XYZ file of C-alpha atoms in Angstrom:
559
model
C -1.598 20.174 3.923
C -1.783 16.411 4.508
C -2.688 14.677 7.762
C -1.150 11.263 8.440
C -2.621 9.077 11.184
C -1.232 5.716 12.284
C -3.496 3.827 14.671
C -1.332 1.243 16.389
C -2.264 -1.127 19.173
C -0.315 0.983 21.694
C -0.331 4.550 20.347
C -1.972 6.795 17.786
C 0.677 8.793 15.931
C -0.259 11.810 13.850
C 1.650 14.242 11.635
C 0.735 17.380 9.725
C 2.696 17.930 6.504
C 2.617 21.205 4.569
C 4.205 21.216 1.100
C 6.537 18.369 1.989
C 7.550 19.679 5.434
C 6.458 18.247 8.787
C 4.967 21.140 10.746
C 3.464 19.242 13.699
C 3.385 15.754 15.214
C 1.527 14.098 18.109
C 1.728 10.715 19.894
C -1.138 9.616 22.157
C -2.124 6.296 23.805
C -4.738 4.254 21.929
C -7.912 3.555 23.903
C -9.266 0.553 22.039
C -12.494 0.748 24.049
C -13.124 4.297 22.795
C -11.542 4.772 19.382
C -13.639 7.838 18.650
C -12.241 9.680 21.671
C -8.680 8.585 20.832
C -8.952 9.818 17.245
C -10.746 13.044 18.121
C -8.319 13.961 20.917
C -5.317 13.319 18.656
C -6.742 15.351 15.763
C -7.655 18.223 18.085
C -4.124 18.350 19.473
C -2.495 18.010 16.058
C -4.552 20.726 14.339
C -4.705 23.278 17.117
C -3.653 26.712 15.762
C -3.718 25.491 12.126
C -6.215 26.355 9.375
C -8.081 23.070 8.784
C -9.554 24.375 5.511
C -6.085 23.919 3.953
C -6.091 20.147 4.557
C -6.219 18.416 1.167
C -6.308 14.819 2.325
C -6.150 12.593 5.388
C -4.235 9.330 5.045
C -4.446 6.795 7.826
C -3.284 3.305 8.635
C -5.182 1.175 11.082
C -4.821 -2.136 12.867
C -8.553 -2.535 13.575
C -9.155 -5.308 11.006
C -5.851 -7.047 11.745
C -6.593 -7.003 15.481
C -10.120 -8.325 14.930
C -8.743 -11.323 13.006
C -5.864 -12.027 15.409
C -8.052 -11.645 18.498
C -10.981 -13.568 16.930
C -13.479 -10.735 17.396
C -14.752 -10.754 13.800
C -18.389 -11.143 12.767
C -19.653 -14.708 12.166
C -19.945 -15.504 8.456
C -22.075 -17.832 6.363
C -20.154 -19.221 3.368
C -21.657 -20.568 0.168
C -18.986 -22.451 -1.793
C -19.220 -24.004 -5.243
C -16.031 -26.046 -5.489
C -16.813 -28.136 -8.557
C -15.334 -31.617 -9.052
C -12.065 -32.794 -7.528
C -11.685 -30.654 -4.410
C -12.217 -31.882 -0.830
C -14.335 -29.604 1.322
C -12.558 -29.668 4.659
C -9.780 -27.141 3.909
C -12.260 -24.678 2.332
C -14.621 -24.521 5.319
C -13.704 -21.175 6.904
C -17.218 -19.996 7.743
C -19.324 -20.377 10.862
C -21.765 -22.165 8.561
C -20.438 -23.637 5.300
C -22.815 -24.662 2.532
C -21.284 -26.510 -0.412
C -23.497 -26.326 -3.469
C -23.626 -28.152 -6.801
C -23.124 -26.490 -10.167
C -19.908 -25.768 -12.049
C -18.288 -23.260 -14.391
C -15.102 -24.476 -16.054
C -11.721 -22.749 -16.424
C -12.787 -20.994 -19.631
C -15.942 -19.587 -18.034
C -18.367 -22.031 -19.652
C -21.276 -23.213 -17.514
C -21.113 -27.015 -17.192
C -23.852 -27.404 -14.582
C -26.251 -24.746 -13.196
C -26.679 -23.977 -9.494
C -29.824 -25.178 -7.735
C -32.335 -22.806 -6.143
C -33.275 -25.265 -3.382
C -29.658 -25.397 -2.169
C -29.543 -21.600 -1.835
C -32.899 -21.621 -0.007
C -31.403 -24.159 2.394
C -28.365 -21.904 2.954
C -30.628 -18.926 3.698
C -32.549 -20.997 6.275
C -29.325 -22.192 7.977
C -27.844 -18.697 8.090
C -31.012 -17.277 9.642
C -31.139 -20.035 12.249
C -27.623 -19.052 13.356
C -28.263 -15.280 13.035
C -25.558 -14.900 10.391
C -25.993 -11.514 8.745
C -22.622 -11.494 6.930
C -22.191 -13.847 3.972
C -19.766 -14.684 1.187
C -20.313 -16.654 -2.006
C -17.335 -18.112 -3.856
C -17.386 -20.265 -6.980
C -14.276 -21.967 -8.339
C -13.729 -20.182 -11.644
C -15.707 -16.992 -10.975
C -12.872 -14.737 -12.265
C -13.571 -16.326 -15.684
C -17.371 -16.059 -15.347
C -19.003 -14.545 -12.230
C -22.630 -15.310 -13.161
C -23.229 -17.964 -10.478
C -21.854 -15.632 -7.808
C -23.895 -12.632 -8.961
C -27.092 -14.721 -9.212
C -26.672 -16.033 -5.668
C -25.675 -12.572 -4.379
C -28.943 -11.154 -5.749
C -30.939 -13.768 -3.807
C -29.050 -13.142 -0.553
C -29.472 -9.383 -0.809
C -33.179 -9.778 -1.596
C -33.455 -11.940 1.537
C -32.028 -9.037 3.571
C -28.459 -10.078 4.350
C -26.465 -6.905 4.965
C -23.021 -8.031 3.791
C -22.390 -10.276 0.790
C -18.845 -10.654 -0.574
C -18.424 -12.233 -4.002
C -15.172 -14.110 -4.587
C -14.421 -12.674 -8.029
C -14.388 -9.103 -6.664
C -11.582 -9.684 -4.135
C -9.055 -10.841 -6.741
C -8.785 -11.889 -10.360
C -6.212 -14.560 -9.521
C -7.288 -18.179 -9.834
C -6.067 -19.564 -6.490
C -9.438 -20.876 -5.264
C -8.606 -21.749 -1.619
C -6.994 -18.318 -1.122
C -9.994 -16.624 -2.734
C -12.358 -18.447 -0.361
C -10.288 -17.333 2.660
C -10.068 -13.744 1.370
C -13.818 -13.536 0.733
C -14.546 -14.975 4.177
C -12.269 -12.432 5.875
C -13.739 -9.533 3.898
C -17.197 -10.301 5.268
C -15.827 -11.140 8.728
C -14.226 -7.693 9.208
C -16.881 -5.709 7.332
C -18.765 -4.459 10.394
C -15.541 -3.855 12.345
C -14.313 -1.502 9.647
C -17.736 0.085 9.229
C -17.721 1.071 12.915
C -14.167 2.379 12.624
C -14.998 4.514 9.561
C -18.029 5.879 11.402
C -15.724 6.976 14.254
C -13.407 8.655 11.759
C -16.322 10.496 10.174
C -17.595 11.732 13.567
C -14.112 12.886 14.594
C -13.671 14.887 11.391
C -17.128 16.425 11.647
C -16.332 17.610 15.184
C -13.198 19.310 13.842
C -15.134 20.664 10.822
C -12.748 18.905 8.422
C -14.132 18.168 4.960
C -10.978 16.718 3.364
C -11.186 13.251 1.719
C -10.005 10.277 3.783
C -7.744 7.526 2.452
C -6.843 4.222 4.092
C -3.420 2.611 3.749
C -3.434 -0.872 2.202
C -1.037 -3.743 2.781
C 0.769 -3.036 -0.525
C 1.908 0.392 0.680
C -0.691 2.310 -1.339
C -3.979 3.930 -0.349
C -7.659 3.695 -1.245
C -10.436 6.127 -0.379
C -12.585 5.271 2.610
C -15.628 4.453 0.431
C -13.638 1.759 -1.409
C -12.151 0.534 1.867
C -15.657 0.024 3.287
C -16.453 -2.241 0.315
C -13.189 -4.209 0.601
C -11.997 -3.861 4.205
C -9.877 -7.019 3.820
C -7.467 -4.794 1.836
C -6.679 -2.903 5.063
C -5.252 -5.857 7.006
C -1.561 -5.273 7.745
C -2.120 -1.596 6.973
C 0.105 -0.740 9.969
C 3.230 -2.588 8.746
C 2.737 -1.044 5.292
C 2.866 2.410 6.913
C 6.097 1.400 8.661
C 7.784 0.309 5.443
C 6.579 3.385 3.564
C 7.696 5.664 6.397
C 11.202 4.185 6.509
C 11.586 4.545 2.741
C 10.281 8.115 2.859
C 12.868 9.131 5.456
C 15.910 6.915 4.852
C 17.334 6.423 1.394
C 19.249 3.378 0.223
C 19.680 1.498 -3.059
C 21.227 -1.483 -1.272
C 19.911 -4.710 0.201
C 18.671 -3.705 3.642
C 16.882 -4.762 6.817
C 14.029 -2.452 7.841
C 12.741 -2.519 11.425
C 9.829 -0.843 13.143
C 10.034 -1.421 16.896
C 6.725 -0.382 18.441
C 5.214 -0.746 21.869
C 3.816 -4.237 21.237
C 5.559 -5.723 18.209
C 8.596 -5.413 15.961
C 7.852 -5.449 12.228
C 10.607 -6.724 9.933
C 10.969 -5.898 6.208
C 13.675 -6.305 3.586
C 14.850 -4.317 0.586
C 16.404 -5.826 -2.537
C 18.559 -3.142 -4.177
C 16.499 -0.517 -2.359
C 13.087 -1.946 -3.389
C 10.707 -3.534 -0.813
C 10.132 -7.269 -1.043
C 6.607 -8.262 -1.995
C 4.362 -11.232 -1.205
C 3.868 -12.873 -4.629
C 0.659 -14.740 -3.699
C -0.781 -12.645 -0.868
C -0.822 -12.097 2.888
C -0.914 -14.931 5.375
C -2.605 -13.851 8.603
C -3.228 -16.354 11.380
C -4.301 -19.559 9.575
C -5.617 -17.740 6.517
C -3.727 -17.632 3.219
C -5.187 -14.717 1.261
C -4.925 -13.012 -2.113
C -4.421 -9.562 -0.571
C -1.467 -7.772 -2.217
C 1.168 -7.011 0.380
C 4.652 -5.799 1.111
C 6.586 -8.679 2.697
C 6.543 -8.227 6.476
C 6.852 -10.364 9.582
C 5.841 -9.285 13.089
C 7.248 -10.656 16.324
C 5.934 -10.062 19.844
C 8.734 -7.738 20.914
C 8.325 -4.060 21.727
C 9.082 -1.305 24.171
C 6.204 -2.354 26.420
C 6.702 -6.139 26.179
C 6.603 -7.733 29.617
C 9.907 -9.110 30.946
C 10.353 -12.084 33.265
C 13.184 -14.366 34.395
C 12.695 -18.087 33.752
C 15.328 -20.638 34.820
C 17.906 -17.893 35.204
C 17.270 -16.502 31.701
C 15.725 -13.220 30.668
C 12.492 -13.584 28.671
C 10.988 -10.627 26.790
C 7.452 -10.805 25.372
C 5.671 -11.946 23.377
C 2.824 -10.318 25.317
C 2.289 -6.726 26.326
C 0.550 -6.776 29.700
C 0.203 -3.025 30.053
C 2.400 0.075 29.946
C 5.966 0.191 31.265
C 6.407 -0.363 35.010
C 7.573 3.250 35.320
C 4.210 4.346 33.870
C 2.114 2.227 36.209
C 2.306 -1.105 34.392
C 2.460 -4.483 36.163
C 5.859 -5.738 34.927
C 9.324 -4.525 33.894
C 9.638 -3.665 30.185
C 12.369 -2.598 27.745
C 11.096 0.972 28.121
C 12.097 0.817 31.797
C 15.554 -0.387 30.772
C 15.965 2.528 28.370
C 14.934 5.011 31.079
C 17.472 3.525 33.529
C 20.224 3.872 30.924
C 19.253 7.506 30.339
C 18.454 6.909 26.658
C 14.856 8.094 26.974
C 13.066 10.254 29.551
C 10.647 8.848 32.129
C 9.970 8.114 35.790
C 13.524 7.028 36.610
C 13.033 5.793 40.177
C 10.208 3.462 39.153
C 12.295 2.232 36.200
C 15.216 1.495 38.539
C 12.859 -0.517 40.762
C 11.804 -2.567 37.713
C 15.421 -3.315 36.733
C 16.392 -4.085 40.344
C 13.598 -6.692 40.420
C 15.162 -8.391 37.393
C 18.716 -7.835 38.653
C 18.103 -9.678 41.921
C 17.081 -12.798 40.007
C 20.107 -12.538 37.708
C 22.726 -11.317 40.223
C 23.101 -8.081 38.280
C 22.928 -4.400 39.124
C 20.005 -2.392 37.760
C 22.331 -0.872 35.111
C 23.647 -4.275 33.988
C 20.118 -5.708 33.965
C 19.017 -2.829 31.724
C 21.961 -3.447 29.364
C 21.089 -7.151 29.229
C 17.514 -6.255 28.240
C 18.727 -4.311 25.189
C 21.236 -7.060 24.324
C 18.453 -9.644 24.508
C 16.140 -7.559 22.309
C 18.857 -7.192 19.695
C 19.636 -10.914 19.825
C 15.946 -11.827 19.386
C 15.736 -9.574 16.325
C 18.985 -11.009 14.912
C 17.807 -14.620 15.322
C 14.498 -13.868 13.556
C 16.129 -11.887 10.747
C 18.636 -14.693 10.079
C 15.803 -17.234 10.009
C 13.797 -15.104 7.553
C 16.778 -14.500 5.265
C 17.433 -18.235 5.056
C 13.819 -18.768 4.001
C 13.744 -15.826 1.563
C 16.993 -16.835 -0.127
C 15.790 -20.400 -0.663
C 13.284 -19.317 -3.341
C 12.750 -16.611 -6.003
C 12.799 -13.049 -4.679
C 9.870 -10.790 -5.577
C 9.851 -7.004 -5.213
C 7.081 -4.491 -5.865
C 8.538 -4.059 -9.362
C 9.612 -7.486 -10.544
C 10.748 -11.051 -9.984
C 14.520 -11.136 -9.428
C 15.905 -14.411 -10.769
C 18.881 -15.770 -8.814
C 18.893 -12.853 -6.372
C 20.111 -13.462 -2.811
C 19.412 -10.792 -0.175
C 22.660 -9.767 1.538
C 21.856 -6.778 3.798
C 24.403 -3.975 3.921
C 22.484 -1.652 6.233
C 19.716 -1.556 8.886
C 17.126 1.245 8.859
C 15.010 1.481 12.016
C 12.036 3.501 13.262
C 9.728 3.389 16.298
C 10.007 4.896 19.775
C 12.952 2.628 20.848
C 14.884 3.172 17.569
C 17.522 5.538 18.944
C 18.037 3.379 22.041
C 18.415 0.115 20.109
C 20.496 1.295 17.145
C 23.966 1.034 18.789
C 23.259 -2.481 20.114
C 21.908 -3.630 16.755
C 25.008 -2.286 14.989
C 27.228 -4.449 17.162
C 24.972 -7.512 16.943
C 24.642 -7.455 13.133
C 28.007 -5.801 12.392
C 26.126 -3.442 10.052
C 25.505 0.325 10.177
C 22.106 1.095 11.719
C 20.383 4.376 10.833
C 17.273 6.067 12.217
C 15.544 9.294 11.097
C 15.063 12.291 13.389
C 11.300 11.689 13.253
C 11.697 8.012 14.179
C 8.943 8.083 16.816
C 6.190 9.106 14.344
C 7.608 7.629 11.122
C 4.556 5.359 10.675
C 2.241 8.364 10.494
C 4.637 9.972 7.992
C 4.513 6.791 5.900
C 0.718 6.832 5.958
C 0.607 10.523 5.030
C 2.886 10.199 2.008
C 1.494 7.016 0.381
C -0.123 7.316 -3.048
C -3.244 5.386 -4.129
C -2.520 1.984 -5.716
C -4.540 -0.738 -7.366
C -4.123 -3.847 -9.529
C -6.287 -5.493 -12.166
C -6.139 -8.890 -13.888
C -7.565 -9.031 -17.413
C -8.386 -12.199 -19.350
C -9.508 -12.089 -22.958
C -10.783 -15.234 -24.693
C -11.265 -14.225 -28.346
C -12.652 -17.665 -29.285
C -15.586 -16.984 -26.973
C -15.444 -13.211 -27.543
C -15.301 -12.469 -23.803
C -13.175 -10.079 -21.718
C -13.171 -10.273 -17.914
C -11.662 -7.971 -15.303
C -12.910 -9.547 -12.058
C -11.738 -6.807 -9.650
C -13.862 -4.258 -11.560
C -16.770 -6.686 -12.074
C -16.329 -6.463 -15.857
C -17.578 -9.392 -17.952
C -18.304 -8.251 -21.475
C -18.192 -9.171 -25.148
C -15.277 -8.225 -27.397
C -14.541 -8.586 -31.090
C -12.830 -11.831 -32.118
C -10.035 -9.677 -33.586
C -9.232 -8.207 -30.173
C -5.409 -8.205 -30.028
C -2.717 -8.093 -27.352
C -2.011 -4.467 -28.275
C -5.677 -3.537 -27.787
C -5.722 -5.480 -24.519
C -2.730 -3.500 -23.229
C -4.401 -0.186 -24.033
C -7.721 -1.290 -22.516
C -6.023 -2.573 -19.355
C -4.199 0.731 -18.798
C -7.395 2.680 -19.495
C -9.420 0.603 -17.012
C -6.613 0.724 -14.463
C -6.509 4.518 -14.566
C -10.301 4.677 -14.205
C -10.048 2.385 -11.186
C -7.306 4.546 -9.661
C -9.446 7.668 -10.058
C -12.354 5.898 -8.354
C -9.997 5.172 -5.431
C -9.221 8.879 -5.161
C -5.968 9.127 -7.137
C -5.098 12.440 -8.771
C -3.844 12.495 -12.358
C -0.263 13.344 -11.370
C -0.211 10.394 -8.914
C -1.151 7.725 -11.462
C 1.794 5.678 -12.738
C 0.232 2.761 -14.591
C 2.311 -0.191 -15.723
C 1.791 -3.687 -17.091
C 3.672 -6.131 -14.876
C 2.729 -9.412 -16.573
C 1.333 -10.343 -19.979
C 0.934 -13.437 -22.112
C -0.791 -14.338 -25.349
C -1.132 -17.767 -26.919
C -3.222 -19.351 -29.629
C -6.102 -21.668 -28.793
C -6.299 -24.608 -31.184
C -9.302 -26.747 -32.035
C -8.531 -29.641 -34.317
C -5.889 -28.358 -36.761
C -7.015 -24.728 -36.702
C -6.480 -21.695 -34.486
C -9.859 -20.890 -32.932
C -8.773 -17.733 -31.102
C -6.335 -16.248 -28.621
C -6.030 -16.354 -24.850
C -4.679 -12.997 -23.622
C -3.768 -12.386 -19.981
C -2.589 -9.094 -18.519
C -1.822 -7.936 -14.999
C -1.484 -4.181 -14.567
C -0.869 -2.022 -11.500
C -0.596 1.527 -10.269
C 2.873 1.589 -8.736
C 3.152 2.241 -4.992
C 5.001 5.496 -4.414
C 5.410 8.612 -2.296
C 3.628 11.955 -2.633
C 6.750 13.660 -1.242
C 10.274 12.485 -0.491
C 11.420 13.688 2.944
C 14.903 12.168 2.788
C 17.780 14.475 3.519
C 19.622 15.710 6.592
C 17.303 13.904 9.008
C 19.408 10.766 9.507
C 21.268 9.604 12.600
C 23.373 6.477 13.091
C 23.606 4.116 16.052
């Protein structure tokens, strides 16, 4: 059996899957002030009357790190940055205290200038003065040679700082500003995720569950909770990844498509190119931070079932804020959920919902029924406007999917697949607005938890081999070692796949879940004078995102 948990800002959804069949599901409100109680109550309800010893794994997606960043409740961070020559400091200063140090390692990993001990001592003093316990150290070409970062890390840990992120460990890609931002965020959310994982552990202990726990990453794969505690930045946008995975697990298409998850607070938008999810080629952007975190392409808008509705200058305005539950459930303002109850699409406190729509109707000279219809029309129009805007942007540049770069591809959606509590209610209106068929699965209300449950572990490594120097680096695995000068591209391929599989196992992947592939490779001669001095070999390899089970079948309905 597999447990899938999706911890959204509005609800916790949970499913129990036994040999590819959903045998129980639960939806409960999220109490963000008491996550432990929310998780424990949901697990208790889900697993009642089932043998918990049969649970093989628990997969969960969580918004805790995303929310901490968006709501600015992260830990303060001290940043030590070695930018080398030619880069201004202002756009690299993400920390609460930023210390720019001298020293430099060049693009081939050769030390040009050493770091200075007195500058690190000064950083330690500044961080202590501001009570900064979380730190990050990022040097410009650390993926080619991490020695400056590891040296400084050793000093910071000896001085007692609890969290130290090194830039080369978050990604082997060379985009320095993105690596600084990613390292900063990893330290900033470290304690937030640590508290969350502690709540998970307590909840499982209370239920006497000993199964391993995996966290969904932004690329639609999972990592075990131990790895997630070391790199919590990988869990940002975990929720949207669960949405995309859930839709693809339940609704099959090999066409260009629009995927929608309409939740209580937000609507997440995704796209498929020939049935394959679009991918962020550089990494996630969250708030003002451009990162190197691998991610499925997704965009969230402040539009959901519990979004507050008002009338401004004779026009209906929905969202972007959620100011509480639906009016019919004791909330302060009318919401789309109230509209759906009035129209009889979903069940709820109908008299209160009618009151909410009458309040809007009076300002618009509409009946409660017509006001409710206008709410759904407006929601669909808001989604259509955003989707059209995104497609224009996507089709103006190369299209990347999880598998490959598609040259000359233009996304032309032929279908809409939708999940989330309002999916059934919105599907007919969306069909008319887009003039496309709109499908939703029977388990649309808990599809996120299904997506979390069925995701396989994934990982990526970037290998660089410089045979002239006799050095191989794999930054994500903290590998920096000597190799023979005869080390070839063929040997590099084999070594990359071997290391990738080892990494996948360390993340909790089982042998039958590991599909390793090389997604990029290059090899060119390095010339000194008139002679070849060696080869520069670069390889990117990944464990493909995928599903443990495929639940597609006779579970589809159309708007």
